[in-house]
Amino acid sequence: MTDPLPLHCAEVLDLLTELLEDALSATDRLLVEAHLAGCEDCRIRREQLRVTIELIGRAGRRVL
Amino acid sequence: MDSRTRAGEQVLLAALRAGDQDAYRELVDRYDAGLRRVARGHLPPAAAEEAVGETWASVVRSIDRFEGRSSVKTWIYRILLNTLRTAAGREGRVVPFSALGSAHDAETASGAPVEDTYRGPGWLGATPSRWDDMPHEELEREELLDMILEAVDMLPPAQREVVELRDLQGFSAAEAAEVLGITAVNQRVLLHRGRVAVRRLLEEYLSHD
């Protein structure tokens, strides 16, 4: 079996929610983490999404 | 649901079935605001209030028939969603629910194709700005949190429903999928698109500071 190809940034962005939800297959998780290890931009994008999620939750707690 | 939560649910259910007014008050305190937010995403304010009222009336009428296969929370929200569908049908509205699938999700509220929002500047094609080195006070401003709420309200209906339940109201993936009657995969796709859209608005807001 050939090794899976490394992911591009766009593919990683598509998978960020699944990564944060721990919903990726073992293979996909390894591929995403391998990409993140070598791509600072995508690490920043992951952090942006994490902050976005946190702020939505904070906004919700203010009104509920 | 863990065993401790399940035990708490059983105590609550027993109290509700016994007509314990304090238990009903606790239930309303816990879920009324969240139900109203969901309802206002689908109906004008007066109709939304009415739908929430009908939901609570259904809860009281039906509590003896509730078999406990889901949590009380998801059961109540499912009643609301069904009430909203009925109310939307009465008003002759197109029903923008997640369960209808992605057709209603193809455009943002502004009418731009979803791909433009997803691939917009500031994410792909540009170096993203760091937010983790921003002072905490910046990210806790009321004005910013108000903007976040508006951003969620502006999402396409199917995305808004999922982001509302998952990120705003803290439902688990399984709970949200059950309430909305959609698959876990569909729920996650809508959630991701909604989060990405809110992220973009947040980026624009922060870049103008």
Short mmCIF file of C-alpha atoms in Angstrom, two decimals:
data_model
loop_
_atom_site.label_atom_id
_atom_site.label_comp_id
_atom_site.label_asym_id
_atom_site.label_seq_id
_atom_site.Cartn_x
_atom_site.Cartn_y
_atom_site.Cartn_z
CA MET A 1 0.00 0.00 0.00
CA THR A 2 1.41 3.39 -0.90
CA ASP A 3 1.75 6.12 1.72
CA PRO A 4 -1.04 8.69 1.67
CA LEU A 5 -0.05 12.00 0.09
CA PRO A 6 0.60 14.96 2.38
CA LEU A 7 -2.30 17.37 2.76
CA HIS A 8 -2.51 20.87 1.33
CA CYS A 9 -3.52 23.83 3.49
CA ALA A 10 -7.04 23.93 2.01
CA GLU A 11 -7.59 20.29 2.91
CA VAL A 12 -6.36 20.87 6.45
CA LEU A 13 -8.71 23.83 6.87
CA ASP A 14 -11.59 21.58 5.81
CA LEU A 15 -10.68 19.17 8.59
CA LEU A 16 -10.10 21.60 11.46
CA THR A 17 -13.50 21.17 13.11
CA GLU A 18 -13.15 17.41 12.93
CA LEU A 19 -9.67 17.71 14.42
CA LEU A 20 -10.94 19.87 17.28
CA GLU A 21 -13.85 17.42 17.83
CA ASP A 22 -11.51 14.44 17.83
CA ALA A 23 -13.57 13.00 14.97
CA LEU A 24 -10.82 12.23 12.48
CA SER A 25 -9.74 8.76 11.52
CA ALA A 26 -6.32 7.79 12.86
CA THR A 27 -4.80 8.21 9.38
CA ASP A 28 -6.36 11.61 8.77
CA ARG A 29 -5.33 12.79 12.21
CA LEU A 30 -1.71 11.84 11.51
CA LEU A 31 -1.83 13.62 8.16
CA VAL A 32 -3.32 16.78 9.64
CA GLU A 33 -0.88 16.83 12.54
CA ALA A 34 2.02 16.25 10.17
CA HIS A 35 0.91 19.23 8.11
CA LEU A 36 0.43 21.42 11.18
CA ALA A 37 3.88 20.51 12.47
CA GLY A 38 5.38 22.02 9.33
CA CYS A 39 2.96 24.87 8.59
CA GLU A 40 2.89 27.85 10.95
CA ASP A 41 0.11 29.55 8.95
CA CYS A 42 -2.19 26.58 9.49
CA ARG A 43 -1.29 26.44 13.18
CA ILE A 44 -2.34 30.09 13.41
CA ARG A 45 -5.55 29.30 11.52
CA ARG A 46 -6.30 26.45 13.93
CA GLU A 47 -5.80 28.84 16.84
CA GLN A 48 -8.07 31.41 15.19
CA LEU A 49 -10.81 28.81 14.88
CA ARG A 50 -10.32 27.75 18.48
CA VAL A 51 -10.59 31.38 19.64
CA THR A 52 -13.71 31.83 17.48
CA ILE A 53 -15.36 28.83 19.11
CA GLU A 54 -14.41 30.09 22.58
CA LEU A 55 -15.80 33.55 21.88
CA ILE A 56 -19.08 32.16 20.53
CA GLY A 57 -19.40 30.19 23.77
CA ARG A 58 -18.57 33.28 25.82
CA ALA A 59 -21.14 35.33 23.90
CA GLY A 60 -23.70 32.61 24.57
CA ARG A 61 -23.00 32.55 28.30
CA ARG A 62 -23.62 36.30 28.43
CA VAL A 63 -27.13 36.00 27.09
CA LEU A 64 -28.28 32.63 28.41
CA MET B 1 -24.77 10.74 29.51
CA ASP B 2 -22.64 9.70 32.47
CA SER B 3 -24.16 7.86 35.43
CA ARG B 4 -24.19 10.94 37.66
CA THR B 5 -26.04 12.99 35.06
CA ARG B 6 -28.41 10.09 34.47
CA ALA B 7 -29.17 9.88 38.19
CA GLY B 8 -29.86 13.62 38.27
CA GLU B 9 -32.17 13.27 35.27
CA GLN B 10 -34.13 10.52 37.01
CA VAL B 11 -34.63 12.69 40.08
CA LEU B 12 -35.74 15.60 37.91
CA LEU B 13 -38.12 13.44 35.88
CA ALA B 14 -39.71 12.00 39.01
CA ALA B 15 -40.25 15.52 40.33
CA LEU B 16 -41.74 16.72 37.05
CA ARG B 17 -44.09 13.74 36.86
CA ALA B 18 -45.21 14.45 40.41
CA GLY B 19 -46.12 17.98 39.29
CA ASP B 20 -43.41 19.56 41.42
CA GLN B 21 -43.63 23.28 40.61
CA ASP B 22 -40.07 23.94 41.76
CA ALA B 23 -38.84 21.32 39.29
CA TYR B 24 -40.75 23.01 36.44
CA ARG B 25 -39.41 26.39 37.48
CA GLU B 26 -35.89 24.99 37.45
CA LEU B 27 -36.48 23.58 33.98
CA VAL B 28 -37.76 26.91 32.67
CA ASP B 29 -34.85 28.78 34.28
CA ARG B 30 -32.45 26.39 32.68
CA TYR B 31 -33.78 26.23 29.12
CA ASP B 32 -36.22 29.06 28.41
CA ALA B 33 -33.65 31.62 27.20
CA GLY B 34 -32.01 29.06 24.92
CA LEU B 35 -35.38 27.99 23.48
CA ARG B 36 -36.28 31.61 22.82
CA ARG B 37 -33.02 32.18 20.94
CA VAL B 38 -33.65 29.20 18.70
CA ALA B 39 -37.26 30.23 18.13
CA ARG B 40 -36.30 33.80 17.19
CA GLY B 41 -34.01 32.36 14.54
CA HIS B 42 -37.07 31.01 12.77
CA LEU B 43 -40.05 33.23 13.53
CA PRO B 44 -40.86 36.90 14.16
CA PRO B 45 -40.65 37.80 17.86
CA ALA B 46 -44.34 37.44 18.76
CA ALA B 47 -44.70 34.10 16.96
CA ALA B 48 -41.43 32.91 18.52
CA GLU B 49 -42.72 33.71 22.02
CA GLU B 50 -45.91 31.83 21.23
CA ALA B 51 -43.97 28.81 19.97
CA VAL B 52 -41.91 28.68 23.16
CA GLY B 53 -45.09 28.93 25.21
CA GLU B 54 -46.60 26.06 23.24
CA THR B 55 -43.43 24.07 23.81
CA TRP B 56 -43.66 24.43 27.57
CA ALA B 57 -47.34 23.52 27.48
CA SER B 58 -46.46 20.38 25.51
CA VAL B 59 -43.78 19.50 28.04
CA VAL B 60 -46.31 19.67 30.87
CA ARG B 61 -48.92 17.67 28.93
CA SER B 62 -46.49 15.03 27.71
CA ILE B 63 -44.15 14.49 30.64
CA ASP B 64 -45.84 11.21 31.59
CA ARG B 65 -45.30 9.88 28.08
CA PHE B 66 -41.62 10.81 27.99
CA GLU B 67 -39.76 7.51 28.08
CA GLY B 68 -36.31 8.89 28.88
CA ARG B 69 -34.61 7.49 25.78
CA SER B 70 -33.08 10.91 25.26
CA SER B 71 -32.19 13.53 27.81
CA VAL B 72 -34.90 15.91 29.04
CA LYS B 73 -33.01 18.73 27.32
CA THR B 74 -32.99 17.17 23.86
CA TRP B 75 -36.62 16.11 24.28
CA ILE B 76 -37.69 19.68 25.05
CA TYR B 77 -35.71 21.11 22.14
CA ARG B 78 -37.18 18.52 19.78
CA ILE B 79 -40.64 19.60 20.88
CA LEU B 80 -39.63 23.17 20.09
CA LEU B 81 -38.32 22.27 16.63
CA ASN B 82 -41.56 20.45 15.84
CA THR B 83 -43.55 23.41 17.16
CA LEU B 84 -41.51 25.78 14.99
CA ARG B 85 -42.12 23.65 11.89
CA THR B 86 -45.85 23.68 12.57
CA ALA B 87 -45.85 27.43 13.18
CA ALA B 88 -43.78 28.10 10.06
CA GLY B 89 -46.21 25.98 8.05
CA ARG B 90 -49.14 28.00 9.43
CA GLU B 91 -47.44 31.23 8.39
CA GLY B 92 -46.76 29.83 4.93
CA ARG B 93 -43.01 30.20 5.41
CA VAL B 94 -40.29 28.23 3.70
CA VAL B 95 -38.86 26.15 6.54
CA PRO B 96 -35.11 26.72 6.74
CA PHE B 97 -34.21 23.75 8.90
CA SER B 98 -30.96 21.81 8.83
CA ALA B 99 -32.86 18.60 8.19
CA LEU B 100 -33.76 19.87 4.74
CA GLY B 101 -30.16 19.44 3.74
CA SER B 102 -27.57 21.72 2.23
CA ALA B 103 -29.76 23.34 -0.43
CA HIS B 104 -30.69 26.15 1.91
CA ASP B 105 -27.13 26.44 3.05
CA ALA B 106 -25.63 27.33 -0.31
CA GLU B 107 -25.52 31.04 0.32
CA THR B 108 -24.62 33.27 3.18
CA ALA B 109 -27.21 35.65 4.52
CA SER B 110 -25.69 38.34 2.30
CA GLY B 111 -26.15 36.19 -0.78
CA ALA B 112 -22.45 35.48 -1.41
CA PRO B 113 -21.67 31.90 -2.42
CA VAL B 114 -20.42 29.95 0.55
CA GLU B 115 -17.09 29.17 -1.15
CA ASP B 116 -16.18 32.89 -1.15
CA THR B 117 -16.80 33.05 2.57
CA TYR B 118 -14.87 29.90 3.25
CA ARG B 119 -11.88 30.72 1.10
CA GLY B 120 -11.96 34.45 1.77
CA PRO B 121 -8.90 36.66 2.26
CA GLY B 122 -7.23 36.47 5.64
CA TRP B 123 -7.28 32.72 5.66
CA LEU B 124 -6.17 30.99 2.53
CA GLY B 125 -3.98 33.06 0.26
CA ALA B 126 -2.70 35.36 3.01
CA THR B 127 -0.68 35.03 6.17
CA PRO B 128 -3.21 34.87 9.00
CA SER B 129 -2.90 37.32 11.86
CA ARG B 130 -2.12 36.01 15.32
CA TRP B 131 -4.88 36.38 17.87
CA ASP B 132 -3.25 34.52 20.74
CA ASP B 133 -0.95 37.44 21.45
CA MET B 134 -3.87 39.86 21.67
CA PRO B 135 -4.59 41.24 25.16
CA HIS B 136 -7.39 39.35 26.91
CA GLU B 137 -9.35 42.57 27.40
CA GLU B 138 -9.56 42.96 23.62
CA LEU B 139 -11.23 39.59 23.23
CA GLU B 140 -13.59 40.12 26.16
CA ARG B 141 -15.10 43.44 25.12
CA GLU B 142 -18.89 43.50 25.16
CA GLU B 143 -18.92 45.10 21.74
CA LEU B 144 -16.98 42.17 20.32
CA LEU B 145 -19.23 39.61 21.96
CA ASP B 146 -22.27 41.48 20.60
CA MET B 147 -20.69 41.32 17.15
CA ILE B 148 -20.20 37.57 17.55
CA LEU B 149 -23.90 37.12 18.36
CA GLU B 150 -24.84 39.16 15.30
CA ALA B 151 -22.47 37.11 13.18
CA VAL B 152 -24.16 33.90 14.33
CA ASP B 153 -27.61 35.41 13.67
CA MET B 154 -26.51 36.28 10.14
CA LEU B 155 -25.44 32.77 9.22
CA PRO B 156 -27.49 30.77 6.73
CA PRO B 157 -30.29 29.13 8.73
CA ALA B 158 -28.95 25.57 8.71
CA GLN B 159 -25.49 26.68 9.86
CA ARG B 160 -26.98 29.05 12.43
CA GLU B 161 -29.02 26.25 14.00
CA VAL B 162 -25.99 24.06 14.51
CA VAL B 163 -23.64 26.83 15.70
CA GLU B 164 -26.38 28.06 18.05
CA LEU B 165 -26.84 24.68 19.66
CA ARG B 166 -23.22 23.49 19.63
CA ASP B 167 -21.09 26.56 20.31
CA LEU B 168 -23.52 29.05 21.83
CA GLN B 169 -25.60 26.71 23.95
CA GLY B 170 -23.05 23.95 24.54
CA PHE B 171 -24.90 20.96 23.13
CA SER B 172 -22.82 17.90 22.38
CA ALA B 173 -22.54 16.71 18.78
CA ALA B 174 -24.91 13.81 19.50
CA GLU B 175 -27.44 16.08 21.23
CA ALA B 176 -27.43 18.62 18.39
CA ALA B 177 -27.78 15.92 15.73
CA GLU B 178 -30.67 14.37 17.66
CA VAL B 179 -32.50 17.66 18.20
CA LEU B 180 -32.11 18.70 14.56
CA GLY B 181 -32.77 15.25 13.12
CA ILE B 182 -29.57 15.22 11.07
CA THR B 183 -26.57 12.94 10.88
CA ALA B 184 -23.43 13.55 12.91
CA VAL B 185 -21.52 14.15 9.66
CA ASN B 186 -24.02 16.69 8.35
CA GLN B 187 -24.02 18.41 11.71
CA ARG B 188 -20.26 18.71 11.63
CA VAL B 189 -20.15 20.07 8.06
CA LEU B 190 -22.68 22.78 8.92
CA LEU B 191 -20.85 23.57 12.16
CA HIS B 192 -17.53 23.95 10.38
CA ARG B 193 -18.95 26.27 7.72
CA GLY B 194 -20.68 28.38 10.34
CA ARG B 195 -17.56 28.66 12.48
CA VAL B 196 -15.44 29.60 9.48
CA ALA B 197 -17.93 32.33 8.52
CA VAL B 198 -17.95 33.76 12.05
CA ARG B 199 -14.15 33.59 12.11
CA ARG B 200 -14.04 35.70 8.97
CA LEU B 201 -16.27 38.40 10.43
CA LEU B 202 -14.18 38.34 13.59
CA GLU B 203 -11.02 38.78 11.51
CA GLU B 204 -12.55 41.77 9.72
CA TYR B 205 -13.66 43.29 13.02
CA LEU B 206 -10.27 42.86 14.67
CA SER B 207 -8.39 44.20 11.67
CA HIS B 208 -10.34 47.47 11.86
CA ASP B 209 -9.43 48.09 15.50
#
